PDB file of C-alpha atoms in Angstrom:
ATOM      1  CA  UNK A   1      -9.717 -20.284 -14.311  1.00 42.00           C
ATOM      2  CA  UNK A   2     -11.562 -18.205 -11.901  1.00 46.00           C
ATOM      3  CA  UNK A   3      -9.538 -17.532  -8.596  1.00 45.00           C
ATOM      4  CA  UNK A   4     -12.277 -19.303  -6.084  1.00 40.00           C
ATOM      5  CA  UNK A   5     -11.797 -22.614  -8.383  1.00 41.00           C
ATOM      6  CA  UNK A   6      -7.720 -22.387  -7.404  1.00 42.00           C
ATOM      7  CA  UNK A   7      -6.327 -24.877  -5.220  1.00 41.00           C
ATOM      8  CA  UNK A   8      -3.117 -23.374  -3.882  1.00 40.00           C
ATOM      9  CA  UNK A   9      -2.009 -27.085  -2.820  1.00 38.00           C
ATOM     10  CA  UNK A  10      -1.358 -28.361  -5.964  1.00 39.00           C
ATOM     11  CA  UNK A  11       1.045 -25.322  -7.316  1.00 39.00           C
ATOM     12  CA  UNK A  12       4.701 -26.490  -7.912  1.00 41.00           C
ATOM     13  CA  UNK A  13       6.927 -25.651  -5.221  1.00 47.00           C
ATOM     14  CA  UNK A  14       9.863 -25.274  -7.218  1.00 68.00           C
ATOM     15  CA  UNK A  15       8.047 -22.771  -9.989  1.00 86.00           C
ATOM     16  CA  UNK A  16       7.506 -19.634  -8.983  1.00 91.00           C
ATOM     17  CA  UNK A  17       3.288 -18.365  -8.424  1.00 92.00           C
ATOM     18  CA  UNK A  18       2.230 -15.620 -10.659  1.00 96.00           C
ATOM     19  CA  UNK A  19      -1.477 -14.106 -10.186  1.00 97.00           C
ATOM     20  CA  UNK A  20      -2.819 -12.403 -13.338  1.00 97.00           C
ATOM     21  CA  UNK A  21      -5.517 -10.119 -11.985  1.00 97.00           C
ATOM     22  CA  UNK A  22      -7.055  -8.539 -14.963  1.00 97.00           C
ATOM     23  CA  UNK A  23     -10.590  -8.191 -16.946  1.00 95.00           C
ATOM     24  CA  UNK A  24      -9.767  -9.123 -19.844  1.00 94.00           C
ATOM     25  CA  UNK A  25     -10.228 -12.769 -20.771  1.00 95.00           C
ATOM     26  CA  UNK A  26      -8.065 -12.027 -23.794  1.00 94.00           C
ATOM     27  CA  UNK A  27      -4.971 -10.976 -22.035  1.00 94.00           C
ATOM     28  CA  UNK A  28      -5.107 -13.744 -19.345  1.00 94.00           C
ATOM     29  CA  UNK A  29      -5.215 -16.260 -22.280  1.00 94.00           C
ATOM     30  CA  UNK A  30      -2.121 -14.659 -24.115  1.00 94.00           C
ATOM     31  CA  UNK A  31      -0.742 -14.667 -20.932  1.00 94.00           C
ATOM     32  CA  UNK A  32      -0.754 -18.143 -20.436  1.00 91.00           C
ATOM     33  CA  UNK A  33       0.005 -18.823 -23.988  1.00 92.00           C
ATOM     34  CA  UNK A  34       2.979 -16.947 -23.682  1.00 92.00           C
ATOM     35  CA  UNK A  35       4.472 -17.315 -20.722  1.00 92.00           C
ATOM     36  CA  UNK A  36       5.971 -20.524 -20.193  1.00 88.00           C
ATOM     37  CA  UNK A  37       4.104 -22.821 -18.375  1.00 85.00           C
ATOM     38  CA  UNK A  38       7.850 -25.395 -17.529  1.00 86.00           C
ATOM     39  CA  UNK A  39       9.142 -21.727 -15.352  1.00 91.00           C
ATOM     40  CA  UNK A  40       5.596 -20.323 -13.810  1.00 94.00           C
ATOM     41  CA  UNK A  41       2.670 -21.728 -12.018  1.00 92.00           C
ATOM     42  CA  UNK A  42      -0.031 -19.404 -13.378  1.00 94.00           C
ATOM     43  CA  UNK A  43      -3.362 -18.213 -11.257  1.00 95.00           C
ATOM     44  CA  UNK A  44      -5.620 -15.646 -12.553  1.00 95.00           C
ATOM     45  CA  UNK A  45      -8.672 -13.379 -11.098  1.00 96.00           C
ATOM     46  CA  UNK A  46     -11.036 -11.607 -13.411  1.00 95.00           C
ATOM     47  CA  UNK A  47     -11.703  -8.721 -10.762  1.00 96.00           C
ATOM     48  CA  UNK A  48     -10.302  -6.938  -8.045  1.00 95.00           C
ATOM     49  CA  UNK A  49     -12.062  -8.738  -5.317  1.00 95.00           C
ATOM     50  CA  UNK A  50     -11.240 -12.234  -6.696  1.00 95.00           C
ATOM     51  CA  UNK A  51      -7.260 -11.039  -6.782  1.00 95.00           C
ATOM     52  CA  UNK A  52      -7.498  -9.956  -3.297  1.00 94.00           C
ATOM     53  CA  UNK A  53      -8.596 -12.999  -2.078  1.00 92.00           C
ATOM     54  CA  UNK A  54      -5.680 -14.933  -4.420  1.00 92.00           C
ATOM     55  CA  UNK A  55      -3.425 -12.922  -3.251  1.00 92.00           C
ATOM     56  CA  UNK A  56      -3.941 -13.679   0.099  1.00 88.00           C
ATOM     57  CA  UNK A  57      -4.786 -17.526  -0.737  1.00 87.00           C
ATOM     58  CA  UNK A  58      -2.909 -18.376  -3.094  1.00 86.00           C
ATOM     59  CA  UNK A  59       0.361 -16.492  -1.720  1.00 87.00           C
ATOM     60  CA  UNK A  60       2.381 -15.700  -5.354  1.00 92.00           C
ATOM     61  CA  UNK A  61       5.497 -14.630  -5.811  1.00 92.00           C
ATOM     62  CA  UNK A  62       4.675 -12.148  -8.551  1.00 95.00           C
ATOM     63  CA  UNK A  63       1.200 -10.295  -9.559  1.00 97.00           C
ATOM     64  CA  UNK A  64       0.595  -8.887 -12.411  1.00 97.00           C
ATOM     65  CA  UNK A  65      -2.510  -6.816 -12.310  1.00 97.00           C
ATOM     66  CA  UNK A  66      -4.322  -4.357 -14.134  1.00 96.00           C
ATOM     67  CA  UNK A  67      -5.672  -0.794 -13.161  1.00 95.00           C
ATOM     68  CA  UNK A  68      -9.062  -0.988 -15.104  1.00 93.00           C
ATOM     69  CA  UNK A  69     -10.856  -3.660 -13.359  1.00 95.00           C
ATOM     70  CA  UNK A  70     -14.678  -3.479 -12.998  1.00 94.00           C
ATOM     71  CA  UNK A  71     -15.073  -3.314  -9.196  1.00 94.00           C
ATOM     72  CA  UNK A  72     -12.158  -1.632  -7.578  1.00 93.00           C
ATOM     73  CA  UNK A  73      -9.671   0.819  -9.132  1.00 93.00           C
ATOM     74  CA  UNK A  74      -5.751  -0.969  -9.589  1.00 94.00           C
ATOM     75  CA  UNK A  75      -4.473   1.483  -7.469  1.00 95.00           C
ATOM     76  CA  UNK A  76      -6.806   0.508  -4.582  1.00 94.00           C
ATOM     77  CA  UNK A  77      -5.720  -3.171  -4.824  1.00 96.00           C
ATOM     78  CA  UNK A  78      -1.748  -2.220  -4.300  1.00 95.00           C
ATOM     79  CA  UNK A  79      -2.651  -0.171  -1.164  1.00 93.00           C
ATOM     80  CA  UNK A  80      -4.613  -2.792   0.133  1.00 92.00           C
ATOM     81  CA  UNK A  81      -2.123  -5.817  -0.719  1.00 93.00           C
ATOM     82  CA  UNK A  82       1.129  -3.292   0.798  1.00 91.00           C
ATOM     83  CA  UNK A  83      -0.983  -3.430   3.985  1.00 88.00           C
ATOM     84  CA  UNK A  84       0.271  -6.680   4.912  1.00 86.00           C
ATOM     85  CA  UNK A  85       2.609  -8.099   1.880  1.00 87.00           C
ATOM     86  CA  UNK A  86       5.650  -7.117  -0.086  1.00 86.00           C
ATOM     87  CA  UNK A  87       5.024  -9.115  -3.188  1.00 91.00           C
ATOM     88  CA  UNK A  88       6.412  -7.852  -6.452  1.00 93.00           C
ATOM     89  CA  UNK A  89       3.190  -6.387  -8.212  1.00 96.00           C
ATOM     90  CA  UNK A  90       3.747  -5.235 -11.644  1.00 96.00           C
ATOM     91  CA  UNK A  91       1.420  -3.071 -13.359  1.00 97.00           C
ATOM     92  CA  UNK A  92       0.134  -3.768 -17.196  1.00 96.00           C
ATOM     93  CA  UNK A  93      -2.273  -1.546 -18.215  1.00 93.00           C
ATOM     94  CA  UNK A  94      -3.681   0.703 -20.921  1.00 93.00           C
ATOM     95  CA  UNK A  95      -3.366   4.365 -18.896  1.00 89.00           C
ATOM     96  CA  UNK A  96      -0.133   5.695 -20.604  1.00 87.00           C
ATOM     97  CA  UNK A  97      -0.390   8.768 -18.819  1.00 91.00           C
ATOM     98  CA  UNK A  98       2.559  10.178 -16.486  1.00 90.00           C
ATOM     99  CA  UNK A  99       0.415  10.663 -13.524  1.00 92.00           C
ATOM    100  CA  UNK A 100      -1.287   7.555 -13.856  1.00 93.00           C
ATOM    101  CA  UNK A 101       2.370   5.599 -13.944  1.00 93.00           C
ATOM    102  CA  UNK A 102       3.764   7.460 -10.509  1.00 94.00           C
ATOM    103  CA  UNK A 103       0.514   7.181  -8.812  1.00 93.00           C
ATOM    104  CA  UNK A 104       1.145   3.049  -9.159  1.00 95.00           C
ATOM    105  CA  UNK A 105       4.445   3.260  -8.133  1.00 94.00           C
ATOM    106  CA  UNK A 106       3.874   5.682  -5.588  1.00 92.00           C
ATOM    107  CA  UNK A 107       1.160   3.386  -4.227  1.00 92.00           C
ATOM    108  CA  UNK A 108       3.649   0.397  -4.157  1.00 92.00           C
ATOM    109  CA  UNK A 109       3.810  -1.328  -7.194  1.00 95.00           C
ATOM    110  CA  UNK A 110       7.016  -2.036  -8.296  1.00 92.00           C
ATOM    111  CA  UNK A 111       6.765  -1.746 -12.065  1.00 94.00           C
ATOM    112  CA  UNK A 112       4.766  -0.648 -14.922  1.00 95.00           C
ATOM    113  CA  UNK A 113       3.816  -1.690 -18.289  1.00 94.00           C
ATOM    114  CA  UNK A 114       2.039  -0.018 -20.724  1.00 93.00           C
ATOM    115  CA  UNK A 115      -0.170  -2.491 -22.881  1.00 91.00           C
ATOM    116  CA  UNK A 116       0.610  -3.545 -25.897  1.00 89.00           C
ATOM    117  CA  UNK A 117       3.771  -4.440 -24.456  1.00 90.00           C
ATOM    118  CA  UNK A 118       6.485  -7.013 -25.605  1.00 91.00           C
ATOM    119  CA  UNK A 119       6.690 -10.284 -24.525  1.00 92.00           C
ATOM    120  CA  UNK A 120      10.396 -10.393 -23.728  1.00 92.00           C
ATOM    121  CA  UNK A 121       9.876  -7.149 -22.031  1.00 91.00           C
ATOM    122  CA  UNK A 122       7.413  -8.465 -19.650  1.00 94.00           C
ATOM    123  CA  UNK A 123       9.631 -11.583 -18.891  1.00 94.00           C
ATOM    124  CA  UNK A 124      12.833  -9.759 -17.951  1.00 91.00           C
ATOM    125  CA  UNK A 125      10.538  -7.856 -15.465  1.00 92.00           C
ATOM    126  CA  UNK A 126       8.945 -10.925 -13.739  1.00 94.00           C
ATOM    127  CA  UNK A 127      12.548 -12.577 -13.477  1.00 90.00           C
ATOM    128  CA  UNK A 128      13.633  -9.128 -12.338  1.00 87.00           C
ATOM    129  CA  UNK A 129      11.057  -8.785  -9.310  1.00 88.00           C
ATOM    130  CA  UNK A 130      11.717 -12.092  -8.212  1.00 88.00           C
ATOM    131  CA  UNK A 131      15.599 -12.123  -8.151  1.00 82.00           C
ATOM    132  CA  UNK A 132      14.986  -8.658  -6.475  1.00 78.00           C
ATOM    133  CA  UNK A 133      12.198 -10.530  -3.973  1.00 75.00           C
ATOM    134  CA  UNK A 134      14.731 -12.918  -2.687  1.00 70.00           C
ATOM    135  CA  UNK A 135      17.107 -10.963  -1.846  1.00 62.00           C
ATOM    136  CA  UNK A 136      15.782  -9.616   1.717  1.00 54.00           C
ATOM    137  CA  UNK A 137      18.683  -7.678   2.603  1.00 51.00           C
ATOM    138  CA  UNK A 138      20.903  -6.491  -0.317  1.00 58.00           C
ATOM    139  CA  UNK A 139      23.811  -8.492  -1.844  1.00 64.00           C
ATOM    140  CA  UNK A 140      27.624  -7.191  -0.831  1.00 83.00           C
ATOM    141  CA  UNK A 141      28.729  -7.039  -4.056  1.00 87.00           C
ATOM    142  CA  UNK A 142      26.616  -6.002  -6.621  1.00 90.00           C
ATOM    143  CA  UNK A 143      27.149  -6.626 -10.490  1.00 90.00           C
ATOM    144  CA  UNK A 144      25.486  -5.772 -13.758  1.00 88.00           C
ATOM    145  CA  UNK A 145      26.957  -5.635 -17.287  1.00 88.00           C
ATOM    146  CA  UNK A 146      30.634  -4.244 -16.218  1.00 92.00           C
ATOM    147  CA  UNK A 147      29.189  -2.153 -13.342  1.00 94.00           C
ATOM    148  CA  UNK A 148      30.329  -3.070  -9.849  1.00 94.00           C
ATOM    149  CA  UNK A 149      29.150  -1.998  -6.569  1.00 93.00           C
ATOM    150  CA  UNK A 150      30.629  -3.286  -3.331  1.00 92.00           C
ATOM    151  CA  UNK A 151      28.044  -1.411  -1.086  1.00 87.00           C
ATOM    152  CA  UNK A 152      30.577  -2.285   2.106  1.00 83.00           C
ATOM    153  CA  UNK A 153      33.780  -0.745   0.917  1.00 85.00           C
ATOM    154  CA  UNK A 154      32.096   2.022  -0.774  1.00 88.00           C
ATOM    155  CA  UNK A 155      33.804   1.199  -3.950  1.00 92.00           C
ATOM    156  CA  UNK A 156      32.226   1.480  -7.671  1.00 95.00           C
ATOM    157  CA  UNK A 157      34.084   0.232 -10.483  1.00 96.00           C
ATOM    158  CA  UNK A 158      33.064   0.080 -14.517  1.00 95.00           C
ATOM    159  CA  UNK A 159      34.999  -2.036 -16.233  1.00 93.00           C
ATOM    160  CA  UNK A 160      37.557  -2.459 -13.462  1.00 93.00           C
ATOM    161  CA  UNK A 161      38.416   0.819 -13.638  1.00 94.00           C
ATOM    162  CA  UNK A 162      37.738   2.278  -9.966  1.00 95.00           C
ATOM    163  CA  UNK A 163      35.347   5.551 -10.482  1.00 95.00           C
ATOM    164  CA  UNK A 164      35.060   8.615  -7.725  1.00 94.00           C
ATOM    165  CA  UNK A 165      31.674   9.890  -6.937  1.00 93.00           C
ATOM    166  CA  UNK A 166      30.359  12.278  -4.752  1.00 93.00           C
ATOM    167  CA  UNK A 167      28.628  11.198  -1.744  1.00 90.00           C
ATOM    168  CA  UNK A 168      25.200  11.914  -3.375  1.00 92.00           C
ATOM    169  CA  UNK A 169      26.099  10.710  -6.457  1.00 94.00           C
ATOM    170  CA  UNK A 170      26.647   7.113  -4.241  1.00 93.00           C
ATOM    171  CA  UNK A 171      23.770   7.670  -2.301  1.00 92.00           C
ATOM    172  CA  UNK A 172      21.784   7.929  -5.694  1.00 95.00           C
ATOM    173  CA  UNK A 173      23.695   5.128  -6.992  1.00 95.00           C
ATOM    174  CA  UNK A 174      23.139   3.181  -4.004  1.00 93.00           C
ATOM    175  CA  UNK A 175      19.512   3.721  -3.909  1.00 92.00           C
ATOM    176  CA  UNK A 176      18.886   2.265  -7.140  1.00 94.00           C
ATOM    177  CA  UNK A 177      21.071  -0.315  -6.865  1.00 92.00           C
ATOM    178  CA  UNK A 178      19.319  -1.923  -3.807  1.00 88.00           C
ATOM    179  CA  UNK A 179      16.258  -1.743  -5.387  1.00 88.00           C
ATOM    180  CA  UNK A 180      17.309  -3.124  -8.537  1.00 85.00           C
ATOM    181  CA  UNK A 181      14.749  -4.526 -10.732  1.00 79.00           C
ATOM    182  CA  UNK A 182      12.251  -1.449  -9.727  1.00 87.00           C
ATOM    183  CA  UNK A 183      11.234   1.733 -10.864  1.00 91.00           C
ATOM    184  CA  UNK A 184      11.754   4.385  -7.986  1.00 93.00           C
ATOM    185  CA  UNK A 185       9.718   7.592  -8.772  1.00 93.00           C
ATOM    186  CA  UNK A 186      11.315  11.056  -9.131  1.00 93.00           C
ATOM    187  CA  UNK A 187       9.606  11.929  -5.497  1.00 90.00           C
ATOM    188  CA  UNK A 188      10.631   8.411  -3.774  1.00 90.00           C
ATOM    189  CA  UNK A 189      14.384   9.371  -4.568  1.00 93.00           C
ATOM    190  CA  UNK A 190      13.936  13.226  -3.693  1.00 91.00           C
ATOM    191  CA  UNK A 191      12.658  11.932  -0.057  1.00 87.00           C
ATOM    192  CA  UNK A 192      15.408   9.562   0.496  1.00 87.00           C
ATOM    193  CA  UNK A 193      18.239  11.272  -0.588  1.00 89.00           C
ATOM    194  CA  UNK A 194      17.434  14.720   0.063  1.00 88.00           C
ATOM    195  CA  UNK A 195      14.351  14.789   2.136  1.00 81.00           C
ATOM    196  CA  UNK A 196      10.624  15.843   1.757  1.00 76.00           C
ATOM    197  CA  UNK A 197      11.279  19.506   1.333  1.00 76.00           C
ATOM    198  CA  UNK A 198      12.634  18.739  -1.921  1.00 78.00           C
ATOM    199  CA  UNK A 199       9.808  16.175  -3.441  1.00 74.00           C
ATOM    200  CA  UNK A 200       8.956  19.026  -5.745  1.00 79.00           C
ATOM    201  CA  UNK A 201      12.706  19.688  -7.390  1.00 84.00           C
ATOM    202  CA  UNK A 202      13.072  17.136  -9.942  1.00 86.00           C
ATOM    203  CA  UNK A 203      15.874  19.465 -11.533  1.00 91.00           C
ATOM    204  CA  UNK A 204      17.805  18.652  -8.530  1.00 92.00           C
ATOM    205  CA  UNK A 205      17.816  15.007  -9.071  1.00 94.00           C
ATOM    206  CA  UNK A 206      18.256  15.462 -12.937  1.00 94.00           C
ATOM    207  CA  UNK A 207      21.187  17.211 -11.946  1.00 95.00           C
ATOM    208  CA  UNK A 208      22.662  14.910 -10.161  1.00 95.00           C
ATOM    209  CA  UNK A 209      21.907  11.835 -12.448  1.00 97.00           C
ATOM    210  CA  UNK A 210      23.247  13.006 -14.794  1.00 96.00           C
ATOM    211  CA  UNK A 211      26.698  13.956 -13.263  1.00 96.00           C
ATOM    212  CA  UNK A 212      26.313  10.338 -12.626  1.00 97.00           C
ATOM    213  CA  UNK A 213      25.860   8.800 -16.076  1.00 97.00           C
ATOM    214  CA  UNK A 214      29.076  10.898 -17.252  1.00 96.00           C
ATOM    215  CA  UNK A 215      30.944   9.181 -14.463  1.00 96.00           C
ATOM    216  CA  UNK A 216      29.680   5.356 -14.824  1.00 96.00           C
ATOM    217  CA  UNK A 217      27.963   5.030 -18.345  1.00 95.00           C
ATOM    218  CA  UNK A 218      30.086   4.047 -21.819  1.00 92.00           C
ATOM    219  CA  UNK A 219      27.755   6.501 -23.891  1.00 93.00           C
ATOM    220  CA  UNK A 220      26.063   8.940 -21.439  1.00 92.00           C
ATOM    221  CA  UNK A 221      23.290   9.770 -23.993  1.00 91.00           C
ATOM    222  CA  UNK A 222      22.791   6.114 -24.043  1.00 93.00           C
ATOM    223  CA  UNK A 223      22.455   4.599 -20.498  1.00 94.00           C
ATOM    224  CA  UNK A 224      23.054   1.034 -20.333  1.00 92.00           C
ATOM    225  CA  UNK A 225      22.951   1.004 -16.146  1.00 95.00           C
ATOM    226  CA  UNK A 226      20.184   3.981 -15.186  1.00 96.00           C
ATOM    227  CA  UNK A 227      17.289   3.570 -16.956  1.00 94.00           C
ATOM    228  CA  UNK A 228      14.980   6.373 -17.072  1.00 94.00           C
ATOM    229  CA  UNK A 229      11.330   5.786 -17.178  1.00 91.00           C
ATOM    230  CA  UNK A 230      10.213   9.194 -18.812  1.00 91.00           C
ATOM    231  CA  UNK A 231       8.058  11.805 -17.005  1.00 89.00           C
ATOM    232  CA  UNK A 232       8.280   8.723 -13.956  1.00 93.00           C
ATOM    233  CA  UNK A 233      11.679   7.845 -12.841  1.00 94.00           C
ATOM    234  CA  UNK A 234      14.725   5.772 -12.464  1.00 96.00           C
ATOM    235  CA  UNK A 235      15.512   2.180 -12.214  1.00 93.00           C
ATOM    236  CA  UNK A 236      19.073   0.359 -12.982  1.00 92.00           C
ATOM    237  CA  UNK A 237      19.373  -2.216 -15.245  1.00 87.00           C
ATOM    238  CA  UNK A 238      20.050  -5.524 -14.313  1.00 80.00           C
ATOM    239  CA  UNK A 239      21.990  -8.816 -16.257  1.00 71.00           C
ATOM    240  CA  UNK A 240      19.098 -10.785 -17.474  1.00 58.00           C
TER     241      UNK A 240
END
């Protein structure tokens, strides 16, 4: 239904609010065909202005919204919604392109999808963001798939076996870890952990990742903790 016939009173509290903000009356009905309707309240808009005002009105806990709208570019709408909110926004769209991805995340969103995408893909992302959106300040002990961060002792442990990395291997580590559940471009982790001057080395941060992934990963060559999001970035992979 169109976002000015939405009544944000009569969403479920205890389900959490996704906003579908996309042109395509075809992918807001698979949408709600496929996600399940007894874990998410669904809301959609059919335009950029229309999810603006949802967004604001409606108050979800996850958007998912498309670049290719009809009156205002995608990456228009995340500026303007990072303005005043935080809310995990996940991109699914068509534009495959590299520049196109980092540009989204760069602008705030906190994930991307390329369309066609899976359905169980999509799903582990939305649970992702939110278990990510609760958390306001990260957890002590952090804990995915054998992995184990305490982030206040400074100790990292695979498999119980206690591993020694280099403060910017940590750092790195750290980084990803307390924004689990999003992708952090190659730039975002250059300016953290080494500063703007170095924005434009990606080799550095190749480097470094993958002195990482020889230290923490099973198979190095095939990463079951950093993810890489080709020609984008990083992002560590969380228990679903």
């Amino acid at each position: 239904m169109p976002a000015s016939d939405m009544n944000p009173e009569c969403t479920v509290v205890n389900r959490p609010r996704i906003l579908i903000v996309d042109d395509e009356l075809a992918i807001r009905r698979f949408l709600h065909t496929t996600l399940p309707s007894e874990e998410f309240v669904l809301n959609e808009a059919e335009n950029g202005h229309a999810g603006l005002a949802a967004a604001a009105t409606v108050r979800p806990d996850v958007i998912l919204l498309d670049l290719g709208l009809p009156d205002l570019d995608g990456i228009e709408i995340i500026k303007r919604i990072r303005e005043w909110s935080q809310v995990p926004i996940i991109v699914l769209s068509v534009r495959d392109r590299e520049a196109d991805k980092v540009a989204a995340l760069d602008a705030g969103a906190d994930d991307y999808l390329t369309k066609p995408f899976g359905v169980s893909e999509l799903l582990a992302r939305i649970r992702a963001s939110l278990r990510r959106s609760l958390q306001r300040t990260p957890e002590p002990v952090f804990s995915s798939n054998g992995l184990v961060m305490d982030l206040h002792r400074r100790r990292v442990t695979v498999n119980n076996e206690e591993v020694q990395l280099t403060p910017t291997e940590y750092d790195i580590l750290r980084l990803l870890v307390v924004n689990a559940g999003k992708v952090l471009t190659h730039g975002q982790i250059l300016q953290q952990i080494w500063g703007i001057s170095y924005q434009e080395q990606p080799h550095v941060l190749r480097v470094n990742v993958s002195n990482l992934r020889r230290k923490i990963e099973p198979e190095p060559s095939r990463p079951r903790y950093i993810i890489t999001e080709p020609g984008v970035g990083y992002r560590i992979k969380i228990d679903e």
